[in-house]
Coordinates of C-alpha atoms in Angstrom, one line a residue:
M11 CA -6.7 -12.2 5.4
L12 CA -4.3 -12.5 3.2
V13 CA -6.3 -9.2 0.9
K14 CA -6.4 -7.3 4.3
S15 CA -3.1 -7.2 5.2
H16 CA -2.1 -5.9 1.9
H17 CA -4.4 -3.0 1.6
V18 CA -3.6 -2.1 4.8
P19 CA 0.2 -2.3 5.3
E20 CA 1.7 -2.3 8.6
D21 CA 5.0 -1.2 7.6
P22 CA 5.2 2.7 6.4
K23 CA 7.6 2.0 3.7
K24 CA 5.3 -0.7 2.4
M25 CA 2.8 1.5 2.3
L26 CA 5.0 3.5 -0.7
R27 CA 6.0 0.2 -2.3
D28 CA 1.7 -0.3 -2.5
P29 CA 1.2 0.2 -6.1
F30 CA -2.6 1.5 -4.4
L31 CA -0.9 4.6 -3.3
K32 CA 2.1 4.6 -5.8
P33 CA -1.0 6.2 -8.2
L34 CA -2.2 7.8 -6.3
K35 CA 0.5 9.7 -5.1
S36 CA 2.0 10.0 -8.7
T37 CA -1.6 11.8 -8.8

């Protein structure tokens, strides 16, 4: 369940902080 929360952050700010989205934005 914790993994799910990480995959789909509730806060939009967390999304930007997510290491997974960070590389995507950098690309």
